[in-house]
């Protein structure tokens, strides 16, 4: 990596049009960033409510289903993170850079190619999890009833992976134009529908049959299918900021490459994040069901912090991307650091609160003493490191806008290696569980600092 100098002095090109797009190139950074982030933050409240509701439903079904969801949850979040944050960020980046350069036709063509990528991504996850899901859960330590519950939930959830990928891909297309409000409204609606259907079908409310774990998963499948249909209609109806014309569409290899050069590389980061969780889950499974269930509650909040940082990070993508497309490299960097500061402060505050009083979160899901003690130990050691986690994830998104994701991905690799090598070493040494949780916190700190260093010294621009 080299320190950029003359590239930051590239004279900006004229904004593409006197429109909301031009405003992203000229408006004050922090107010604009907050204006774009707030709709995402509201949508993330919906995601948080879904996570709380579903974990509460499953907790009422018993400790075994709660342990089972700890096995499935990393794969479910991998689907969301890859489609919304990684490949979705690549989609938003490509479209925003095209708009920043004044090329609306290219942006519209990119949107259609993005939909094809989303369709293929969803089919891949459906085939992979239906064919190998049970084997994955077995490798993670799932046995007997825990394995059966995990498999039943997974089969229903991943049969609808295409809907999940299409929703997140098409929402990223719209976000790439600078419109954060509509995707947020639709995702909130989907969240409400998912909570209602998941509770009704999972617990047998209002006289409905009780389907248990598969019923909870059905809520997400139906809700995301409805949202995918709406997004397709909206983009093809001419109501969006991009005019899509299916009749004039033809495959262009360069369009796929423009998206994949960011999205495909970025997908390594959530893959490594989830692999980190899976390795850690495998290690903790040797400590018993209570420890695994407690960590499942703790790691669920960690995953929920990603959507919170997503609100700031994804808001920075069109601002950074359009600035890069218009040649405003210095502005793009200022946007990235502003978003990182806002994200780190927000997530760091949450981490500090749960570190001081873990019961605020843990008591929502369980009263079991053993599970509670494990979750409390996790938050005491990992909570204070959340500020670095939030900063690092936000800079990862901003780097997508600049089409420079190599550094953040390597930072994720470092985090994975610390947890894998350190965790195995502690397990061999028969160290107490709290040392593993302290290792997780230390890995977050390293991830945040290395990501910040990569953005500070990486060369942005051609």
Tab-separated table of C-alpha atoms in Angstrom:
chain	number	residue	atom	x	y	z
A	1	UNK	CA	0.000	0.000	0.000
A	2	UNK	CA	1.193	3.495	-0.750
A	3	UNK	CA	0.329	6.832	0.764
A	4	UNK	CA	-1.772	8.815	-1.689
A	5	UNK	CA	-0.712	12.328	-2.465
A	6	UNK	CA	-1.408	13.799	-5.886
A	7	UNK	CA	-4.504	11.643	-6.337
A	8	UNK	CA	-6.263	13.467	-3.526
A	9	UNK	CA	-5.723	16.640	-5.483
A	10	UNK	CA	-7.540	15.434	-8.626
A	11	UNK	CA	-9.790	18.308	-9.771
A	12	UNK	CA	-13.447	17.386	-9.373
A	13	UNK	CA	-15.614	16.899	-12.411
A	14	UNK	CA	-18.939	18.652	-12.630
A	15	UNK	CA	-21.876	16.940	-10.895
A	16	UNK	CA	-23.874	14.756	-13.223
A	17	UNK	CA	-27.147	16.594	-12.756
A	18	UNK	CA	-28.882	19.178	-10.610
A	19	UNK	CA	-30.661	16.552	-8.541
A	20	UNK	CA	-30.429	14.720	-5.217
A	21	UNK	CA	-27.378	13.046	-6.753
A	22	UNK	CA	-25.620	16.394	-7.180
A	23	UNK	CA	-26.479	17.178	-3.549
A	24	UNK	CA	-24.448	14.189	-2.393
A	25	UNK	CA	-21.413	15.753	-4.068
A	26	UNK	CA	-21.738	19.217	-2.573
A	27	UNK	CA	-23.751	19.156	0.671
A	28	UNK	CA	-22.060	19.271	4.130
A	29	UNK	CA	-20.856	15.794	4.990
A	30	UNK	CA	-22.106	15.110	8.522
A	31	UNK	CA	-25.681	16.418	8.067
A	32	UNK	CA	-25.978	14.584	4.749
A	33	UNK	CA	-24.577	11.401	6.230
A	34	UNK	CA	-27.026	11.554	9.130
A	35	UNK	CA	-29.919	12.247	6.756
A	36	UNK	CA	-29.049	9.131	4.797
A	37	UNK	CA	-28.255	7.030	7.868
A	38	UNK	CA	-31.418	7.764	9.855
A	39	UNK	CA	-33.774	5.816	7.528
A	40	UNK	CA	-31.348	2.900	7.660
A	41	UNK	CA	-31.191	3.206	11.441
A	42	UNK	CA	-34.983	3.079	11.655
A	43	UNK	CA	-35.015	0.006	9.417
A	44	UNK	CA	-32.417	-1.595	11.656
A	45	UNK	CA	-34.752	-1.101	14.601
A	46	UNK	CA	-37.064	-3.426	12.709
A	47	UNK	CA	-34.245	-5.952	12.300
A	48	UNK	CA	-33.485	-5.707	16.006
A	49	UNK	CA	-37.118	-6.299	16.907
A	50	UNK	CA	-37.184	-9.339	14.635
A	51	UNK	CA	-34.091	-10.775	16.318
A	52	UNK	CA	-35.490	-10.138	19.790
A	53	UNK	CA	-38.900	-11.541	18.896
A	54	UNK	CA	-37.574	-14.653	17.194
A	55	UNK	CA	-35.118	-15.430	19.995
A	56	UNK	CA	-37.928	-14.902	22.483
A	57	UNK	CA	-40.209	-17.267	20.534
A	58	UNK	CA	-37.499	-19.894	20.359
A	59	UNK	CA	-36.631	-19.407	24.037
A	60	UNK	CA	-40.239	-20.224	24.903
A	61	UNK	CA	-39.913	-23.448	22.953
A	62	UNK	CA	-37.086	-24.531	25.292
A	63	UNK	CA	-33.322	-24.647	25.804
A	64	UNK	CA	-32.781	-27.195	23.016
A	65	UNK	CA	-34.282	-24.948	20.292
A	66	UNK	CA	-32.254	-22.043	21.728
A	67	UNK	CA	-29.074	-24.084	21.321
A	68	UNK	CA	-30.195	-25.115	17.827
A	69	UNK	CA	-30.606	-21.523	16.667
A	70	UNK	CA	-27.018	-20.845	17.745
A	71	UNK	CA	-25.973	-23.400	15.106
A	72	UNK	CA	-28.130	-21.968	12.303
A	73	UNK	CA	-27.771	-18.271	13.076
A	74	UNK	CA	-24.249	-17.802	11.624
A	75	UNK	CA	-25.390	-19.215	8.270
A	76	UNK	CA	-28.541	-17.090	8.274
A	77	UNK	CA	-26.503	-13.973	8.983
A	78	UNK	CA	-23.937	-14.958	6.342
A	79	UNK	CA	-26.753	-14.897	3.789
A	80	UNK	CA	-27.834	-11.439	4.960
A	81	UNK	CA	-24.316	-10.045	5.248
A	82	UNK	CA	-23.191	-11.258	1.831
A	83	UNK	CA	-26.305	-10.125	-0.006
A	84	UNK	CA	-26.828	-6.790	1.774
A	85	UNK	CA	-23.427	-5.694	3.003
A	86	UNK	CA	-20.861	-7.338	0.716
A	87	UNK	CA	-22.347	-7.913	-2.732
A	88	UNK	CA	-24.951	-5.261	-1.983
A	89	UNK	CA	-22.171	-2.800	-1.246
A	90	UNK	CA	-20.550	-3.706	-4.563
A	91	UNK	CA	-23.847	-3.006	-6.317
A	92	UNK	CA	-24.320	0.374	-4.615
A	93	UNK	CA	-20.680	1.277	-5.260
A	94	UNK	CA	-20.833	0.561	-9.001
A	95	UNK	CA	-24.103	2.423	-9.475
A	96	UNK	CA	-23.075	5.452	-7.408
A	97	UNK	CA	-19.730	5.745	-9.208
A	98	UNK	CA	-21.522	5.660	-12.561
A	99	UNK	CA	-23.963	8.347	-11.411
A	100	UNK	CA	-21.150	10.474	-10.005
A	101	UNK	CA	-19.500	10.374	-13.427
A	102	UNK	CA	-22.787	11.429	-15.051
A	103	UNK	CA	-23.497	8.091	-16.788
A	104	UNK	CA	-27.124	7.225	-15.973
A	105	UNK	CA	-27.441	4.666	-18.781
A	106	UNK	CA	-24.528	2.682	-17.359
A	107	UNK	CA	-26.085	2.847	-13.872
A	108	UNK	CA	-29.390	1.452	-15.188
A	109	UNK	CA	-27.603	-1.378	-17.009
A	110	UNK	CA	-25.620	-2.179	-13.862
A	111	UNK	CA	-28.904	-2.496	-11.940
A	112	UNK	CA	-30.177	-5.235	-14.242
A	113	UNK	CA	-26.911	-7.146	-14.023
A	114	UNK	CA	-27.086	-6.796	-10.229
A	115	UNK	CA	-30.487	-8.523	-10.195
A	116	UNK	CA	-28.983	-11.497	-12.030
A	117	UNK	CA	-26.165	-11.687	-9.486
A	118	UNK	CA	-28.729	-11.614	-6.665
A	119	UNK	CA	-30.712	-14.441	-8.230
A	120	UNK	CA	-27.607	-16.603	-8.623
A	121	UNK	CA	-26.445	-15.847	-5.078
A	122	UNK	CA	-29.773	-16.940	-3.625
A	123	UNK	CA	-29.828	-20.174	-5.630
A	124	UNK	CA	-26.315	-20.985	-4.431
A	125	UNK	CA	-27.305	-20.671	-0.761
A	126	UNK	CA	-30.475	-22.719	-1.275
A	127	UNK	CA	-28.606	-25.604	-2.880
A	128	UNK	CA	-25.715	-25.463	-0.412
A	129	UNK	CA	-27.805	-25.415	2.769
A	130	UNK	CA	-30.438	-27.920	1.656
A	131	UNK	CA	-27.725	-30.351	0.581
A	132	UNK	CA	-25.121	-29.824	3.301
A	133	UNK	CA	-26.818	-27.920	6.130
A	134	UNK	CA	-27.246	-30.955	8.369
A	135	UNK	CA	-23.578	-31.867	7.879
A	136	UNK	CA	-22.510	-28.326	8.794
A	137	UNK	CA	-24.522	-28.423	12.009
A	138	UNK	CA	-23.082	-31.826	12.900
A	139	UNK	CA	-19.551	-30.492	12.443
A	140	UNK	CA	-20.427	-27.655	14.824
A	141	UNK	CA	-21.374	-30.133	17.527
A	142	UNK	CA	-25.115	-30.521	16.921
A	143	UNK	CA	-26.453	-33.823	18.211
A	144	UNK	CA	-29.821	-35.577	18.561
A	145	UNK	CA	-32.683	-33.159	19.222
A	146	UNK	CA	-30.510	-30.040	18.825
A	147	UNK	CA	-29.484	-31.256	15.367
A	148	UNK	CA	-33.076	-32.074	14.379
A	149	UNK	CA	-34.361	-28.660	15.457
A	150	UNK	CA	-31.539	-26.869	13.629
A	151	UNK	CA	-32.144	-28.853	10.440
A	152	UNK	CA	-35.901	-28.211	10.448
A	153	UNK	CA	-35.428	-24.458	10.855
A	154	UNK	CA	-32.689	-24.319	8.208
A	155	UNK	CA	-34.600	-26.221	5.537
A	156	UNK	CA	-37.513	-23.806	5.635
A	157	UNK	CA	-35.394	-20.662	5.900
A	158	UNK	CA	-32.972	-21.433	3.071
A	159	UNK	CA	-35.641	-22.631	0.680
A	160	UNK	CA	-36.339	-18.885	0.385
A	161	UNK	CA	-32.733	-17.690	0.013
A	162	UNK	CA	-33.477	-16.301	-3.473
A	163	UNK	CA	-36.023	-13.905	-1.950
A	164	UNK	CA	-33.489	-12.753	0.673
A	165	UNK	CA	-30.809	-12.094	-1.961
A	166	UNK	CA	-33.194	-10.300	-4.323
A	167	UNK	CA	-34.519	-8.056	-1.557
A	168	UNK	CA	-31.059	-7.002	-0.428
A	169	UNK	CA	-29.652	-6.670	-3.957
A	170	UNK	CA	-32.526	-4.555	-5.257
A	171	UNK	CA	-32.506	-2.448	-2.099
A	172	UNK	CA	-28.791	-1.844	-2.767
A	173	UNK	CA	-29.602	-0.703	-6.308
A	174	UNK	CA	-31.949	1.924	-4.905
A	175	UNK	CA	-29.485	2.947	-2.180
A	176	UNK	CA	-26.834	3.429	-4.844
A	177	UNK	CA	-28.921	6.296	-6.218
A	178	UNK	CA	-28.901	7.966	-2.796
A	179	UNK	CA	-32.467	6.927	-1.908
A	180	UNK	CA	-32.338	5.386	1.568
A	181	UNK	CA	-35.951	6.044	2.543
A	182	UNK	CA	-37.842	3.596	0.330
A	183	UNK	CA	-35.667	0.528	1.045
A	184	UNK	CA	-35.940	1.283	4.752
A	185	UNK	CA	-39.738	1.579	4.634
A	186	UNK	CA	-40.105	-1.722	2.804
A	187	UNK	CA	-37.698	-3.523	5.136
A	188	UNK	CA	-39.610	-2.207	8.150
A	189	UNK	CA	-42.824	-3.546	6.666
A	190	UNK	CA	-41.173	-6.903	6.035
A	191	UNK	CA	-39.919	-6.968	9.636
A	192	UNK	CA	-43.406	-6.382	11.039
A	193	UNK	CA	-44.833	-9.105	8.810
A	194	UNK	CA	-42.034	-11.501	9.778
A	195	UNK	CA	-42.607	-10.966	13.503
A	196	UNK	CA	-46.358	-11.511	13.178
A	197	UNK	CA	-46.129	-14.601	10.998
A	198	UNK	CA	-43.152	-16.124	12.817
A	199	UNK	CA	-44.848	-15.851	16.208
A	200	UNK	CA	-48.174	-17.106	14.937
A	201	UNK	CA	-46.794	-20.123	13.101
A	202	UNK	CA	-44.002	-20.910	15.572
A	203	UNK	CA	-46.007	-20.769	18.803
A	204	UNK	CA	-49.449	-21.566	17.405
A	205	UNK	CA	-51.002	-18.218	18.335
A	206	UNK	CA	-54.593	-17.227	17.564
A	207	UNK	CA	-55.642	-20.833	17.037
A	208	UNK	CA	-53.059	-21.557	14.327
A	209	UNK	CA	-51.191	-24.896	14.323
A	210	UNK	CA	-47.890	-24.822	16.221
A	211	UNK	CA	-45.057	-25.615	13.804
A	212	UNK	CA	-42.212	-24.775	16.191
A	213	UNK	CA	-38.864	-23.803	14.667
A	214	UNK	CA	-39.972	-24.294	11.023
A	215	UNK	CA	-42.927	-22.003	11.709
A	216	UNK	CA	-40.623	-19.227	12.961
A	217	UNK	CA	-38.519	-19.583	9.791
A	218	UNK	CA	-41.649	-19.413	7.617
A	219	UNK	CA	-42.261	-15.870	8.820
A	220	UNK	CA	-39.030	-14.647	7.215
A	221	UNK	CA	-39.573	-16.646	4.023
A	222	UNK	CA	-43.020	-15.152	3.396
A	223	UNK	CA	-42.086	-11.593	4.412
A	224	UNK	CA	-39.008	-11.435	2.167
A	225	UNK	CA	-40.881	-12.939	-0.766
A	226	UNK	CA	-43.425	-10.122	-0.545
A	227	UNK	CA	-40.671	-7.486	-0.307
A	228	UNK	CA	-38.825	-8.940	-3.326
A	229	UNK	CA	-41.970	-8.726	-5.444
A	230	UNK	CA	-42.459	-5.081	-4.468
A	231	UNK	CA	-38.878	-4.066	-5.272
A	232	UNK	CA	-39.079	-5.711	-8.696
A	233	UNK	CA	-42.309	-3.877	-9.446
A	234	UNK	CA	-40.940	-0.546	-8.236
A	235	UNK	CA	-37.751	-0.664	-10.301
A	236	UNK	CA	-39.494	-1.832	-13.472
A	237	UNK	CA	-42.401	0.615	-13.148
A	238	UNK	CA	-40.219	3.684	-13.810
A	239	UNK	CA	-40.778	5.186	-10.348
A	240	UNK	CA	-37.139	4.939	-9.242
A	241	UNK	CA	-34.290	7.355	-10.050
A	242	UNK	CA	-33.068	4.847	-12.650
A	243	UNK	CA	-34.994	4.120	-15.834
A	244	UNK	CA	-34.704	0.364	-16.448
A	245	UNK	CA	-35.538	-1.033	-19.870
A	246	UNK	CA	-35.692	-4.838	-20.045
A	247	UNK	CA	-36.296	-4.774	-23.804
A	248	UNK	CA	-32.935	-3.099	-24.426
A	249	UNK	CA	-31.039	-5.305	-21.975
A	250	UNK	CA	-28.086	-7.409	-23.103
A	251	UNK	CA	-25.348	-9.114	-21.124
A	252	UNK	CA	-22.146	-7.145	-20.732
A	253	UNK	CA	-19.165	-8.787	-19.106
A	254	UNK	CA	-17.773	-5.414	-18.031
A	255	UNK	CA	-20.906	-4.695	-15.981
A	256	UNK	CA	-20.587	-7.913	-14.018
A	257	UNK	CA	-16.904	-7.204	-13.447
A	258	UNK	CA	-17.603	-3.674	-12.195
A	259	UNK	CA	-19.871	-5.084	-9.489
A	260	UNK	CA	-17.905	-8.233	-8.709
A	261	UNK	CA	-14.498	-6.555	-8.421
A	262	UNK	CA	-15.868	-5.001	-5.233
A	263	UNK	CA	-18.691	-7.341	-4.211
A	264	UNK	CA	-16.905	-10.659	-4.728
A	265	UNK	CA	-13.816	-9.549	-2.790
A	266	UNK	CA	-16.019	-7.959	-0.116
A	267	UNK	CA	-17.845	-11.289	0.338
A	268	UNK	CA	-14.660	-12.678	1.860
A	269	UNK	CA	-15.114	-10.398	4.873
A	270	UNK	CA	-18.523	-11.676	6.070
A	271	UNK	CA	-17.411	-15.193	5.201
A	272	UNK	CA	-14.430	-14.754	7.505
A	273	UNK	CA	-16.612	-13.131	10.153
A	274	UNK	CA	-19.018	-16.054	10.161
A	275	UNK	CA	-16.162	-18.559	9.995
A	276	UNK	CA	-14.757	-16.866	13.092
A	277	UNK	CA	-18.085	-17.385	14.857
A	278	UNK	CA	-18.345	-20.992	13.651
A	279	UNK	CA	-14.861	-21.878	14.915
A	280	UNK	CA	-15.640	-20.264	18.223
A	281	UNK	CA	-18.995	-22.054	18.392
A	282	UNK	CA	-17.268	-25.379	17.757
A	283	UNK	CA	-14.804	-24.720	20.571
A	284	UNK	CA	-17.542	-23.662	23.006
A	285	UNK	CA	-19.683	-26.695	22.150
A	286	UNK	CA	-17.149	-28.756	24.112
A	287	UNK	CA	-18.175	-26.808	27.236
A	288	UNK	CA	-21.803	-28.010	27.076
A	289	UNK	CA	-25.250	-26.859	25.917
A	290	UNK	CA	-25.575	-24.065	28.482
A	291	UNK	CA	-22.328	-22.416	27.394
A	292	UNK	CA	-23.306	-22.747	23.734
A	293	UNK	CA	-26.746	-21.259	24.347
A	294	UNK	CA	-25.266	-18.385	26.374
A	295	UNK	CA	-22.796	-17.569	23.642
A	296	UNK	CA	-25.641	-17.759	21.114
A	297	UNK	CA	-27.406	-14.956	22.990
A	298	UNK	CA	-24.212	-12.901	23.166
A	299	UNK	CA	-23.153	-13.388	19.548
A	300	UNK	CA	-26.671	-12.481	18.410
A	301	UNK	CA	-26.147	-8.959	19.741
A	302	UNK	CA	-22.733	-8.851	18.080
A	303	UNK	CA	-24.368	-9.696	14.759
A	304	UNK	CA	-27.041	-7.072	15.391
A	305	UNK	CA	-24.332	-4.449	15.736
A	306	UNK	CA	-23.471	-5.081	12.092
A	307	UNK	CA	-26.862	-3.716	10.948
A	308	UNK	CA	-26.324	-0.680	13.171
A	309	UNK	CA	-22.938	0.003	11.621
A	310	UNK	CA	-24.588	-0.850	8.324
A	311	UNK	CA	-26.808	2.209	8.773
A	312	UNK	CA	-23.778	4.514	8.801
A	313	UNK	CA	-21.557	2.478	6.517
A	314	UNK	CA	-24.067	1.947	3.733
A	315	UNK	CA	-25.036	5.628	3.917
A	316	UNK	CA	-21.413	6.446	3.150
A	317	UNK	CA	-21.273	4.194	0.072
A	318	UNK	CA	-23.184	6.453	-2.376
A	319	UNK	CA	-21.479	9.543	-0.947
A	320	UNK	CA	-18.027	8.008	-1.336
A	321	UNK	CA	-18.875	6.368	-4.665
A	322	UNK	CA	-20.296	9.498	-6.270
A	323	UNK	CA	-17.392	11.566	-4.983
A	324	UNK	CA	-14.958	9.067	-6.474
A	325	UNK	CA	-16.861	9.057	-9.776
A	326	UNK	CA	-16.704	12.857	-9.857
A	327	UNK	CA	-12.996	12.909	-8.968
A	328	UNK	CA	-13.522	14.336	-5.457
A	329	UNK	CA	-11.158	11.963	-3.642
A	330	UNK	CA	-10.558	14.207	-0.611
A	331	UNK	CA	-14.290	14.487	-0.007
A	332	UNK	CA	-14.628	10.710	-0.302
A	333	UNK	CA	-12.052	10.236	2.460
A	334	UNK	CA	-13.730	12.769	4.733
A	335	UNK	CA	-17.023	10.942	4.308
A	336	UNK	CA	-15.365	7.630	5.269
A	337	UNK	CA	-13.800	8.964	8.484
A	338	UNK	CA	-16.968	10.821	9.501
A	339	UNK	CA	-19.053	7.667	9.107
A	340	UNK	CA	-16.478	5.632	11.058
A	341	UNK	CA	-16.557	8.075	13.967
A	342	UNK	CA	-20.367	8.067	14.100
A	343	UNK	CA	-20.534	4.277	13.890
A	344	UNK	CA	-17.840	3.697	16.499
A	345	UNK	CA	-19.478	6.067	18.949
A	346	UNK	CA	-22.908	4.467	18.575
A	347	UNK	CA	-21.778	0.862	18.754
A	348	UNK	CA	-19.209	1.608	21.447
A	349	UNK	CA	-21.918	3.062	23.661
A	350	UNK	CA	-24.019	-0.074	23.278
A	351	UNK	CA	-21.015	-2.254	24.061
A	352	UNK	CA	-20.202	-0.277	27.194
A	353	UNK	CA	-23.795	-0.494	28.439
A	354	UNK	CA	-24.069	-4.273	28.031
A	355	UNK	CA	-20.597	-4.748	29.521
A	356	UNK	CA	-21.705	-2.901	32.667
A	357	UNK	CA	-25.162	-4.505	32.836
A	358	UNK	CA	-25.483	-7.626	30.630
A	359	UNK	CA	-28.884	-8.450	32.121
A	360	UNK	CA	-30.441	-5.670	30.021
A	361	UNK	CA	-30.012	-7.971	27.017
A	362	UNK	CA	-29.684	-11.476	28.438
A	363	UNK	CA	-32.858	-11.376	30.554
A	364	UNK	CA	-34.919	-10.895	27.392
A	365	UNK	CA	-34.212	-14.468	26.346
A	366	UNK	CA	-33.513	-16.742	29.302
A	367	UNK	CA	-33.698	-17.189	33.073
A	368	UNK	CA	-31.529	-20.299	33.113
A	369	UNK	CA	-28.645	-19.622	35.565
A	370	UNK	CA	-25.983	-21.414	33.533
A	371	UNK	CA	-26.938	-19.792	30.247
A	372	UNK	CA	-27.154	-16.389	31.923
A	373	UNK	CA	-23.703	-16.714	33.499
A	374	UNK	CA	-22.122	-17.617	30.143
A	375	UNK	CA	-23.750	-14.683	28.351
A	376	UNK	CA	-22.720	-12.263	31.117
A	377	UNK	CA	-19.105	-13.403	30.875
A	378	UNK	CA	-19.113	-12.832	27.110
A	379	UNK	CA	-20.369	-9.251	27.413
A	380	UNK	CA	-17.971	-8.328	30.218
A	381	UNK	CA	-14.979	-9.079	27.984
A	382	UNK	CA	-16.258	-8.399	24.451
A	383	UNK	CA	-18.512	-5.386	25.098
A	384	UNK	CA	-15.753	-2.762	25.574
A	385	UNK	CA	-14.241	-3.748	22.185
A	386	UNK	CA	-17.429	-3.061	20.222
A	387	UNK	CA	-16.253	0.494	19.458
A	388	UNK	CA	-13.410	-0.904	17.328
A	389	UNK	CA	-15.791	-3.337	15.700
A	390	UNK	CA	-18.185	-0.531	14.721
A	391	UNK	CA	-15.410	1.640	13.338
A	392	UNK	CA	-13.931	-1.210	11.307
A	393	UNK	CA	-17.209	-2.339	9.753
A	394	UNK	CA	-18.129	1.223	8.739
A	395	UNK	CA	-14.749	1.738	7.053
A	396	UNK	CA	-15.252	-1.578	5.261
A	397	UNK	CA	-18.414	-0.166	3.653
A	398	UNK	CA	-16.766	3.152	2.802
A	399	UNK	CA	-13.941	1.247	1.132
A	400	UNK	CA	-16.534	-0.437	-1.057
A	401	UNK	CA	-17.666	2.971	-2.267
A	402	UNK	CA	-14.068	3.707	-3.256
A	403	UNK	CA	-13.675	0.227	-4.822
A	404	UNK	CA	-10.768	-0.466	-2.450
A	405	UNK	CA	-11.774	-3.346	-0.174
A	406	UNK	CA	-8.522	-5.328	-0.020
A	407	UNK	CA	-7.296	-3.782	3.245
A	408	UNK	CA	-10.509	-4.305	5.255
A	409	UNK	CA	-10.737	-7.884	4.009
A	410	UNK	CA	-7.182	-8.558	5.216
A	411	UNK	CA	-8.160	-7.054	8.584
A	412	UNK	CA	-10.972	-9.628	8.790
A	413	UNK	CA	-8.438	-12.320	7.981
A	414	UNK	CA	-6.305	-11.196	10.923
A	415	UNK	CA	-9.328	-11.380	13.217
A	416	UNK	CA	-10.099	-14.901	12.004
A	417	UNK	CA	-6.548	-16.097	12.580
A	418	UNK	CA	-6.415	-14.636	16.090
A	419	UNK	CA	-9.625	-16.366	17.113
A	420	UNK	CA	-8.824	-19.666	15.378
A	421	UNK	CA	-5.216	-20.065	16.489
A	422	UNK	CA	-5.696	-18.488	19.907
A	423	UNK	CA	-8.945	-20.353	20.553
A	424	UNK	CA	-7.463	-23.729	19.693
A	425	UNK	CA	-4.459	-22.963	21.882
A	426	UNK	CA	-6.645	-22.037	24.839
A	427	UNK	CA	-8.787	-25.135	24.334
A	428	UNK	CA	-5.716	-27.390	24.307
A	429	UNK	CA	-4.492	-25.658	27.483
A	430	UNK	CA	-7.957	-26.266	29.017
A	431	UNK	CA	-8.269	-22.576	29.834
A	432	UNK	CA	-11.504	-21.307	31.416
A	433	UNK	CA	-14.240	-19.985	29.133
A	434	UNK	CA	-13.649	-16.341	30.078
A	435	UNK	CA	-10.238	-16.426	28.370
A	436	UNK	CA	-11.962	-17.304	25.094
A	437	UNK	CA	-14.309	-14.342	25.455
A	438	UNK	CA	-11.341	-12.070	26.187
A	439	UNK	CA	-9.718	-13.375	22.989
A	440	UNK	CA	-12.813	-12.382	20.989
A	441	UNK	CA	-12.622	-8.843	22.368
A	442	UNK	CA	-8.934	-8.554	21.522
A	443	UNK	CA	-9.581	-9.742	17.967
A	444	UNK	CA	-12.186	-6.991	17.528
A	445	UNK	CA	-9.647	-4.371	18.568
A	446	UNK	CA	-7.108	-5.678	16.042
A	447	UNK	CA	-9.749	-5.730	13.287
A	448	UNK	CA	-10.743	-2.112	13.892
A	449	UNK	CA	-7.201	-0.770	14.064
A	450	UNK	CA	-5.994	-2.651	10.973
A	451	UNK	CA	-9.016	-1.528	8.941
A	452	UNK	CA	-8.401	2.089	9.936
A	453	UNK	CA	-4.739	1.749	8.937
A	454	UNK	CA	-5.671	0.297	5.555
A	455	UNK	CA	-7.962	3.236	4.777
A	456	UNK	CA	-5.410	5.764	6.003
A	457	UNK	CA	-2.612	4.464	3.776
A	458	UNK	CA	-4.429	2.876	0.810
A	459	UNK	CA	-4.384	4.640	-2.534
A	460	UNK	CA	-7.882	5.755	-3.548
A	461	UNK	CA	-8.519	6.656	-7.169
A	462	UNK	CA	-7.006	5.573	-10.459
